[in-house]
mmCIF file of C-alpha atoms and ligand atoms in Angstrom:
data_model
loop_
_atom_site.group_PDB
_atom_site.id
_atom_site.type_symbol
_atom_site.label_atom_id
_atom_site.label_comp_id
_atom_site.label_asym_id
_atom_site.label_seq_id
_atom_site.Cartn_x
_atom_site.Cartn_y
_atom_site.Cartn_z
ATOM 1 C CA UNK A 26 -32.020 5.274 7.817
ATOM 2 C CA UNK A 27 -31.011 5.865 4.352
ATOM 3 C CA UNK A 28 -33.114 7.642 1.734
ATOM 4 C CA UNK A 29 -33.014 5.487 -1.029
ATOM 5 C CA UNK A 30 -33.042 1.547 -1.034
ATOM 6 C CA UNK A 31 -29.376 0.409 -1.724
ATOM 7 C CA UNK A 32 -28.470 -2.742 -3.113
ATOM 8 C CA UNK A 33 -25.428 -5.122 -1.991
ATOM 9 C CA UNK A 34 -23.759 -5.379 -5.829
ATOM 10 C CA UNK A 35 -23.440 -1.635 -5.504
ATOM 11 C CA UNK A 36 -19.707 -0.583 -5.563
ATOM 12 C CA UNK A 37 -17.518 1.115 -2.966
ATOM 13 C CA UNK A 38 -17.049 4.284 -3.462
ATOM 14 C CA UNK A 39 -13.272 5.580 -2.566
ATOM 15 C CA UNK A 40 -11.276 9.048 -2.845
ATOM 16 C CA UNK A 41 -8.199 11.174 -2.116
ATOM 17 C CA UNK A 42 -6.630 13.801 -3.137
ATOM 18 C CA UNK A 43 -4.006 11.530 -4.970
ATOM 19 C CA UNK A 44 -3.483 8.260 -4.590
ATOM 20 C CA UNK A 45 -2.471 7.964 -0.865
ATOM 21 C CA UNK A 46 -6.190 6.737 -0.573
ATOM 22 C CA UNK A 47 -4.672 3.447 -1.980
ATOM 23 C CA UNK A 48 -3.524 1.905 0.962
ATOM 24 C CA UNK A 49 -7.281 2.118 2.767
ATOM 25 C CA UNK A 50 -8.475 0.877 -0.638
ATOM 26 C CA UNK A 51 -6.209 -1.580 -0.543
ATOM 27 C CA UNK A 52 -7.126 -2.498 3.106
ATOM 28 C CA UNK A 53 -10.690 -2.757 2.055
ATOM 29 C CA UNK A 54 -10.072 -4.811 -0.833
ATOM 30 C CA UNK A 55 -8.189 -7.416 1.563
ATOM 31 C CA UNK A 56 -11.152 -7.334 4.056
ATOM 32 C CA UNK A 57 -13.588 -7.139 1.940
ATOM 33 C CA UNK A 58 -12.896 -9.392 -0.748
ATOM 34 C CA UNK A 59 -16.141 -9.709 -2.525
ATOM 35 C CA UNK A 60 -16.698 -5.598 -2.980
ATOM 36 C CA UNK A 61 -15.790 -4.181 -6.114
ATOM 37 C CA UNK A 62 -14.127 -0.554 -5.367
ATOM 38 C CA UNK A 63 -14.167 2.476 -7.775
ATOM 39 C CA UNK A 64 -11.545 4.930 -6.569
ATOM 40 C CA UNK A 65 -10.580 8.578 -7.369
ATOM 41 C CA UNK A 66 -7.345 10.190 -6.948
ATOM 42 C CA UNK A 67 -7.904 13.867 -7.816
ATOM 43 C CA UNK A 68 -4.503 14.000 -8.939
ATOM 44 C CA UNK A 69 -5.233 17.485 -10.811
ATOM 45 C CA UNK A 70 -5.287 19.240 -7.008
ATOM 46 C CA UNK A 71 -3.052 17.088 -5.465
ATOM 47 C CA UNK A 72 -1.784 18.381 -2.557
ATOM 48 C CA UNK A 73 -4.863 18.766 -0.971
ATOM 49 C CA UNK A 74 -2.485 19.703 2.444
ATOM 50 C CA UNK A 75 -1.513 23.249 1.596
ATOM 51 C CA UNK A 76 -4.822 24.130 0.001
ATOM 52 C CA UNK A 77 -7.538 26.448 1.679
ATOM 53 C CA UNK A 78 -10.529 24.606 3.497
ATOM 54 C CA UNK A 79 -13.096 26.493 0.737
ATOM 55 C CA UNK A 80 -11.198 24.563 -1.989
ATOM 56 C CA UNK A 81 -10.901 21.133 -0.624
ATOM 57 C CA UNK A 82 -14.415 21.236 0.012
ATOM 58 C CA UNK A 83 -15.304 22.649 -3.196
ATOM 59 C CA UNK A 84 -13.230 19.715 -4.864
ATOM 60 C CA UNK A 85 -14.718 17.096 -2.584
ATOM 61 C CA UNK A 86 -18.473 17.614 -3.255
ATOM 62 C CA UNK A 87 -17.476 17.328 -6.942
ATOM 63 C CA UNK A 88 -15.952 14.134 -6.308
ATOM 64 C CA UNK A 89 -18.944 13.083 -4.246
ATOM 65 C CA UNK A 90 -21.100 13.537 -6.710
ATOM 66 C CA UNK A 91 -19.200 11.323 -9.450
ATOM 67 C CA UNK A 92 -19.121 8.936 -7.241
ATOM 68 C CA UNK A 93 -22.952 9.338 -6.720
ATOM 69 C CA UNK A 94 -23.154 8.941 -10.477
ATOM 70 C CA UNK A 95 -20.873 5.482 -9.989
ATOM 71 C CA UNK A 96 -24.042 4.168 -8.356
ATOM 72 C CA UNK A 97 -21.627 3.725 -5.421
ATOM 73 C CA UNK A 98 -23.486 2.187 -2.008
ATOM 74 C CA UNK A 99 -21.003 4.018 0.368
ATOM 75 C CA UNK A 100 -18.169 6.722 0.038
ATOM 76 C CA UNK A 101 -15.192 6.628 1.886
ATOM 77 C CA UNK A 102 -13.039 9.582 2.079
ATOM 78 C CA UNK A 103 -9.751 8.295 1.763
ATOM 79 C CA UNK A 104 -7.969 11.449 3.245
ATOM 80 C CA UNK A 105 -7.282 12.716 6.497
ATOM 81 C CA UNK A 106 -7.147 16.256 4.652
ATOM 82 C CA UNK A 107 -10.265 15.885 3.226
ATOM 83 C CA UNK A 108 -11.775 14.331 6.259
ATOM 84 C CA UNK A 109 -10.426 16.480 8.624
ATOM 85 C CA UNK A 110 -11.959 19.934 6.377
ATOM 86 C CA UNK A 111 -14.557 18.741 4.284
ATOM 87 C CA UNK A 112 -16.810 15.632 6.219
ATOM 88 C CA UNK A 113 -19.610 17.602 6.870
ATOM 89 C CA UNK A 114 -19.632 19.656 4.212
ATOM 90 C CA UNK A 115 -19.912 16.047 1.798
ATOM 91 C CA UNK A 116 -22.267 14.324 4.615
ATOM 92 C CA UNK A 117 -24.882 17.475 3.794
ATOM 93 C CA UNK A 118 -24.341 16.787 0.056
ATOM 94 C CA UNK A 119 -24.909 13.694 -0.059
ATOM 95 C CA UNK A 120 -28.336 14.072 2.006
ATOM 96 C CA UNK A 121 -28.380 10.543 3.540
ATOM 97 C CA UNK A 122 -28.476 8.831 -0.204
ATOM 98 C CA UNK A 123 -25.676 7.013 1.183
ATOM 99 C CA UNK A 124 -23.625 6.424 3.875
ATOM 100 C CA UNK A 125 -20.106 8.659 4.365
ATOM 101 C CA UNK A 126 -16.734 7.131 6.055
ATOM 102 C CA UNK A 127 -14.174 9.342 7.062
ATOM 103 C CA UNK A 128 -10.153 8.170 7.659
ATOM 104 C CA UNK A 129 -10.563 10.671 11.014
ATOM 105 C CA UNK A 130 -12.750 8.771 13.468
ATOM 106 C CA UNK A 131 -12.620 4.957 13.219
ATOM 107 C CA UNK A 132 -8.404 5.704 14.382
ATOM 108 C CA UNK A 133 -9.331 8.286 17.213
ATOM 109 C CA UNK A 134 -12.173 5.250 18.444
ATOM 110 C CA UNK A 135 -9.637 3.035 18.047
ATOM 111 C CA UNK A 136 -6.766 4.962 19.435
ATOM 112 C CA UNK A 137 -8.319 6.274 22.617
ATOM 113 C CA UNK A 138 -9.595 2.364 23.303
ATOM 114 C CA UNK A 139 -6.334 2.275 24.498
ATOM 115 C CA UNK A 140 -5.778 3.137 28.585
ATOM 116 C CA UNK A 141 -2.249 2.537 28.346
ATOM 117 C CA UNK A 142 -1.545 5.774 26.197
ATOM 118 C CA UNK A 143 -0.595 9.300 27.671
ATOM 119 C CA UNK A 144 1.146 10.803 25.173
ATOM 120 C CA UNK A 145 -0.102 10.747 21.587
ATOM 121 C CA UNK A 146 1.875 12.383 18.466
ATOM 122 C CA UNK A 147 0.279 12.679 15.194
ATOM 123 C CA UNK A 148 1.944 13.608 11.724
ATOM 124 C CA UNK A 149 0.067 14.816 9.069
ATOM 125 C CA UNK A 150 -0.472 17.836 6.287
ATOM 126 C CA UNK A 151 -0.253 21.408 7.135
ATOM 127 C CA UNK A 152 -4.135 21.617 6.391
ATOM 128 C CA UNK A 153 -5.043 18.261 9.128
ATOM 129 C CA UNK A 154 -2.680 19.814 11.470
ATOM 130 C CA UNK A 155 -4.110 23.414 11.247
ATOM 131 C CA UNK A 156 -7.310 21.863 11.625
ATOM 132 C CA UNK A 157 -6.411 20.282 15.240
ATOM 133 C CA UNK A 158 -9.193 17.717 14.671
ATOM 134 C CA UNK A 159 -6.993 14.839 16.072
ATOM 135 C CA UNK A 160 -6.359 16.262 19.098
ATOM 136 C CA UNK A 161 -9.728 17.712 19.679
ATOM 137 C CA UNK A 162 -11.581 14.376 18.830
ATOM 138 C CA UNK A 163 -8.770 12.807 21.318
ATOM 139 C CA UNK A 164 -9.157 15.138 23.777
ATOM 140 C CA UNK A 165 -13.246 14.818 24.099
ATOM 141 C CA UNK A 166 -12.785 10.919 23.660
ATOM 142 C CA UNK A 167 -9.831 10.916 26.767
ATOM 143 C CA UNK A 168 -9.352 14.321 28.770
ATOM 144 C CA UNK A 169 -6.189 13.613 30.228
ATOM 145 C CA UNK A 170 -4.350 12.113 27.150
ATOM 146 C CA UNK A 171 -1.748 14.911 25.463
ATOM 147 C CA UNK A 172 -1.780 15.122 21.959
ATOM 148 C CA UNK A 173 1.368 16.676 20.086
ATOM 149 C CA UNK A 174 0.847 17.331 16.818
ATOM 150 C CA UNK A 175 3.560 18.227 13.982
ATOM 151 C CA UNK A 176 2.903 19.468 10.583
ATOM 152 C CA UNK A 177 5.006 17.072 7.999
ATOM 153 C CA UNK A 178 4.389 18.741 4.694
ATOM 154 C CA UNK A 179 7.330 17.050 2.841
ATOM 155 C CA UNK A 180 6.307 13.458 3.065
ATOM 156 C CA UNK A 181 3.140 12.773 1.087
ATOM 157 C CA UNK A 182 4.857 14.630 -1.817
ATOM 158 C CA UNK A 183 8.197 12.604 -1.368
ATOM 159 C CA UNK A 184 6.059 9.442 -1.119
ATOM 160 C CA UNK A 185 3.979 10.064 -4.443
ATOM 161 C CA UNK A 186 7.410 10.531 -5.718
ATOM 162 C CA UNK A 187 8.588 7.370 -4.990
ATOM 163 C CA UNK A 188 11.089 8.220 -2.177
ATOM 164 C CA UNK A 189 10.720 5.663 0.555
ATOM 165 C CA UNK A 190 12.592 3.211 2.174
ATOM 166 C CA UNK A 191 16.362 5.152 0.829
ATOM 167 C CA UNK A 192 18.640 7.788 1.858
ATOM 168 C CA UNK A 193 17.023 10.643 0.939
ATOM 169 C CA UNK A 194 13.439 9.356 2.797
ATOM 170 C CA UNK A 195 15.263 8.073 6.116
ATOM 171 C CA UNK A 196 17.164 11.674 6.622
ATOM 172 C CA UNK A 197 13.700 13.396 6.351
ATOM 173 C CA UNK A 198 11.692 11.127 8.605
ATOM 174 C CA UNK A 199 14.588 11.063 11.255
ATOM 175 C CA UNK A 200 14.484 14.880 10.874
ATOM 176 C CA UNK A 201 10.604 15.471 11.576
ATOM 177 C CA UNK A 202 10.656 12.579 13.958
ATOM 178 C CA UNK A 203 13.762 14.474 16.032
ATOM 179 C CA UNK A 204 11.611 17.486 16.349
ATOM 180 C CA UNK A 205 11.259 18.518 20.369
ATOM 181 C CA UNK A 206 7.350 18.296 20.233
ATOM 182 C CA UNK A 207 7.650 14.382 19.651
ATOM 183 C CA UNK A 208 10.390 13.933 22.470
ATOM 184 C CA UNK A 209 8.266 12.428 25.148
ATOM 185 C CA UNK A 210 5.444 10.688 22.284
ATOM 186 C CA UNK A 211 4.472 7.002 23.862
ATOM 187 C CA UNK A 212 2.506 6.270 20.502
ATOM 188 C CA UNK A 213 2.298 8.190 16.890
ATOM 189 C CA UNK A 214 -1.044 8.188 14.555
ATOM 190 C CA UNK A 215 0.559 8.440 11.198
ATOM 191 C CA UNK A 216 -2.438 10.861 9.845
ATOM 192 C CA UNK A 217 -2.232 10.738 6.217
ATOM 193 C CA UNK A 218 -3.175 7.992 4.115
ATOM 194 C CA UNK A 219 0.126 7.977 2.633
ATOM 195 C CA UNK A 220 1.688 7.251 5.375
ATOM 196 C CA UNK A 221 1.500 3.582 5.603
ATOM 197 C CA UNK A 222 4.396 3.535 3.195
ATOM 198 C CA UNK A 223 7.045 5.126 5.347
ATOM 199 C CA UNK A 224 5.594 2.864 8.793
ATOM 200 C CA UNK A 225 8.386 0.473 8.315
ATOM 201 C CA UNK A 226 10.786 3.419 8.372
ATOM 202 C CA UNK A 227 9.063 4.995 11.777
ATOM 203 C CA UNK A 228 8.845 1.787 13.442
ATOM 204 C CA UNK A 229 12.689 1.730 12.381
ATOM 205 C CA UNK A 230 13.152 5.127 14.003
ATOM 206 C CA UNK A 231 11.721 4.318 17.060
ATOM 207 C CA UNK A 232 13.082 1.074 17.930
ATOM 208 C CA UNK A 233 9.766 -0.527 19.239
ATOM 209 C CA UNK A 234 9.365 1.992 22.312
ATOM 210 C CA UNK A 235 6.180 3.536 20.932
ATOM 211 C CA UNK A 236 2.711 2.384 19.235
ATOM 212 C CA UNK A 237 2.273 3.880 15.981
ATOM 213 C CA UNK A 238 -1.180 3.584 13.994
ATOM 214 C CA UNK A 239 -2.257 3.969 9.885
ATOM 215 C CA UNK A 240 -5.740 4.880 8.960
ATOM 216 C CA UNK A 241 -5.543 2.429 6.677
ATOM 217 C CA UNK A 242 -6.901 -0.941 8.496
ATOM 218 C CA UNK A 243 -9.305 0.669 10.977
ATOM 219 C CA UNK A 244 -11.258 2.156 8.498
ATOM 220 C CA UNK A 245 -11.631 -0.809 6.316
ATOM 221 C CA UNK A 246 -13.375 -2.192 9.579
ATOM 222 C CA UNK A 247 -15.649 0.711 9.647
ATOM 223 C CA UNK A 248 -16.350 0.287 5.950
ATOM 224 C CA UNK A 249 -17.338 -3.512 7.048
ATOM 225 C CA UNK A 250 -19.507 -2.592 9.679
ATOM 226 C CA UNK A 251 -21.194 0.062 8.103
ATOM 227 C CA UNK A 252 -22.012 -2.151 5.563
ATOM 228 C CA UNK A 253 -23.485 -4.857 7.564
ATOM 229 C CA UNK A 254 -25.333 -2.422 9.608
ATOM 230 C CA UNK A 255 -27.440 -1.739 6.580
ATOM 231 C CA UNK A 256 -27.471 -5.237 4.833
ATOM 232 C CA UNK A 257 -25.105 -3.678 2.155
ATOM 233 C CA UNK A 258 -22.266 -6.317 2.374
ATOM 234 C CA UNK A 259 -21.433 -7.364 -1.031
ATOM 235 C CA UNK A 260 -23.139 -11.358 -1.448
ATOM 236 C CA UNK A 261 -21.313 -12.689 -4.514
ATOM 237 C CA UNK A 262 -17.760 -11.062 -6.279
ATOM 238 C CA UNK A 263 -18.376 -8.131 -7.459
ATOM 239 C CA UNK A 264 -17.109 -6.685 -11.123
ATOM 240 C CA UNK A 265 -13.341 -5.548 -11.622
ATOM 241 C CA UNK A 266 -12.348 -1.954 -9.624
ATOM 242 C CA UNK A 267 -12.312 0.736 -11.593
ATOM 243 C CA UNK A 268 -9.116 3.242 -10.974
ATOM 244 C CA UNK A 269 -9.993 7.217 -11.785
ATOM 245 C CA UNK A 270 -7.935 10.330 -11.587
ATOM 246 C CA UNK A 271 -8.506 13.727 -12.752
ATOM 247 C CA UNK A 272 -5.032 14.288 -14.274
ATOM 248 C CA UNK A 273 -3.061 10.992 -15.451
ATOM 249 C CA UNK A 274 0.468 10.944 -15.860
ATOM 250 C CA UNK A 275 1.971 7.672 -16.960
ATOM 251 C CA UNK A 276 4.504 7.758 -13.322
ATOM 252 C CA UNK A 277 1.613 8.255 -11.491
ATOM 253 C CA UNK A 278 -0.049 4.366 -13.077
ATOM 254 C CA UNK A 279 3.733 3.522 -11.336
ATOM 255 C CA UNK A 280 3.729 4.215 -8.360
ATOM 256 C CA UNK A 281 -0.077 3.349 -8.165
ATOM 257 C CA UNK A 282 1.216 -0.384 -7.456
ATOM 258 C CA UNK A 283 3.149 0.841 -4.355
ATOM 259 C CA UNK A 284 0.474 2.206 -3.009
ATOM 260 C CA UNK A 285 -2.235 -0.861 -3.989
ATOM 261 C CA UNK A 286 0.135 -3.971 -4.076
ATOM 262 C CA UNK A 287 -1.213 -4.691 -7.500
ATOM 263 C CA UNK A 288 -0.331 -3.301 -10.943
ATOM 264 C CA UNK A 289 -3.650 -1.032 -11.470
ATOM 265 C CA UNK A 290 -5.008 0.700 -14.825
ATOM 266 C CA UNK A 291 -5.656 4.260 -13.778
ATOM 267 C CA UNK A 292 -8.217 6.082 -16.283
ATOM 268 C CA UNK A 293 -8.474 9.857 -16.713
ATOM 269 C CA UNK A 294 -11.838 11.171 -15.321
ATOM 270 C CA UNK A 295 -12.133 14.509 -16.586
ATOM 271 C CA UNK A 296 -14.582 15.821 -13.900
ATOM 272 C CA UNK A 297 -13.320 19.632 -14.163
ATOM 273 C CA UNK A 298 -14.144 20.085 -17.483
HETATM 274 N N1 DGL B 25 -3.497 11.646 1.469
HETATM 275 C C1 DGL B 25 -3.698 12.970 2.038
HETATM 276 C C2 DGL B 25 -4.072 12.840 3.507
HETATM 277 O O1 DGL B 25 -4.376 11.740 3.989
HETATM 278 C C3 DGL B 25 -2.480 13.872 1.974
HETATM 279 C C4 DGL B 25 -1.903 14.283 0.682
HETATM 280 C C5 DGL B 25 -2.203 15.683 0.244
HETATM 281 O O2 DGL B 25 -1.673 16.661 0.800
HETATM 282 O O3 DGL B 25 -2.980 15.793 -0.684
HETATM 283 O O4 DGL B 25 -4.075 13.827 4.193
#
């Protein structure tokens, strides 16, 4: 039950710590054609991966709450970061005023669906990794599936920069994906939301022999059902998304389309000030 009646025009309400959130938003805009989205890229603390759990919380009620004051129906954390340290912590925040989705669980109930896997690798920031949430939420889902997990702190900040699908990407991915902990992997959760950019490069890398899942279309399904659970699915086409982050830069409104298939306007919301 939520506290306050909701109504279906509301927005969606979307973050991350950057703008790696884009490809869920952009998997919820695909499934969800009708909803209008207002996203935040908190672009002023970006990378939320080598920052201490007290401060990605701390940044992720703030955001919470600006999306509160978005009149947003739902809020989707867009981050395995954030999701991994800071669900609860925005759950009690937000009190039940509206519903919270984290990029965390609708890939482990998805993931663990599947019998056939043993062996599961996941890639992610230093801060998911440390964290160990996949493997715990794995491990109480399936007891006797492994879970290897590998710290890949280079690749979210290579990907905001641009550097995918060259040289310079493929030598770094073939590196991490090398490492002995992945050796006997039958499937790879690619646990970052900016990961979805470098899957053609894994699936490269691996030749077809393993499974490899992105938050990215899992949770838009959650988002869906979520929303139909409590009558909240958008009934006519909603306004225009609205694009926020906390520190622009013009390269950032760039790369933004890489990340959302669509050439975005992305508008400074100075919410540290
Ligand atoms: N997009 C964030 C995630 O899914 C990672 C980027 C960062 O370190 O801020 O974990």
């Amino acid at each position: 039950m939520l506290a306050k009646k909701l109504q279906t025009n509301q927005p969606i309400g979307i973050f991350d710590s950057g703008i790696g959130g884009l490809t869920v938003a952009n998997a919820i805009a695909k499934a969800l054609p009708k909803e209008q989205l207002i996203y935040f890229g908190d672009t002023a603390h970006l990378p939320y991966g080598d920052k201490s759990p007290d401060s990605i919380k701390y940044y992720c009620i703030r955001i919470a709450q600006f999306l509160l004051e978005q009149n947003c129906k739902v809020i989707v954390i867009a981050c395995n970061t954030a999701s991994a340290l800071a669900y609860e912590t925005v759950k009690d925040f937000v009190g039940g005023k509206v519903p919270v989705i984290d990029v965390v669980n609708p890939i482990v109930d998805e993931v663990v669906k599947d019998a056939t896997l043993k062996h599961i690798g996941v890639i992610a920031t230093k801060a998911t990794i440390k964290s160990d949430i996949y493997a715990k939420k794995i491990k109480h889902a399936a007891k006797h599936v492994e879970v290897s997990s590998l710290a890949t702190p280079l690749l979210a900040s290579m990907i905001e920069e641009g550097f995918f699908n060259n040289k310079i990407s493929r030598t770094i991915i073939h590196d991490y994906l090398s490492r002995a902990k992945l050796k006997k992997i039958d499937s790879l959760i690619l646990a970052c939301t900016h990961y979805p950019l470098i899957k053609k490069e894994v699936e490269e890398f691996y030749k077809g022999k393993i499974k490899i899942f992105d938050n990215a279309e899992a949770v838009a399904k959650t988002v869906a059902q979520v929303l139909a659970k409590h009558k909240l699915l958008a009934v006519k086409k909603g306004a225009t998304h609205k694009f926020y982050i906390s520190d622009y830069t013009k390269s950032f409104e760039e790369t933004s389309r890489n990340f959302f298939k669509s050439k975005i306007k992305l508008t400074q919301a100075a919410i540290w000030k």
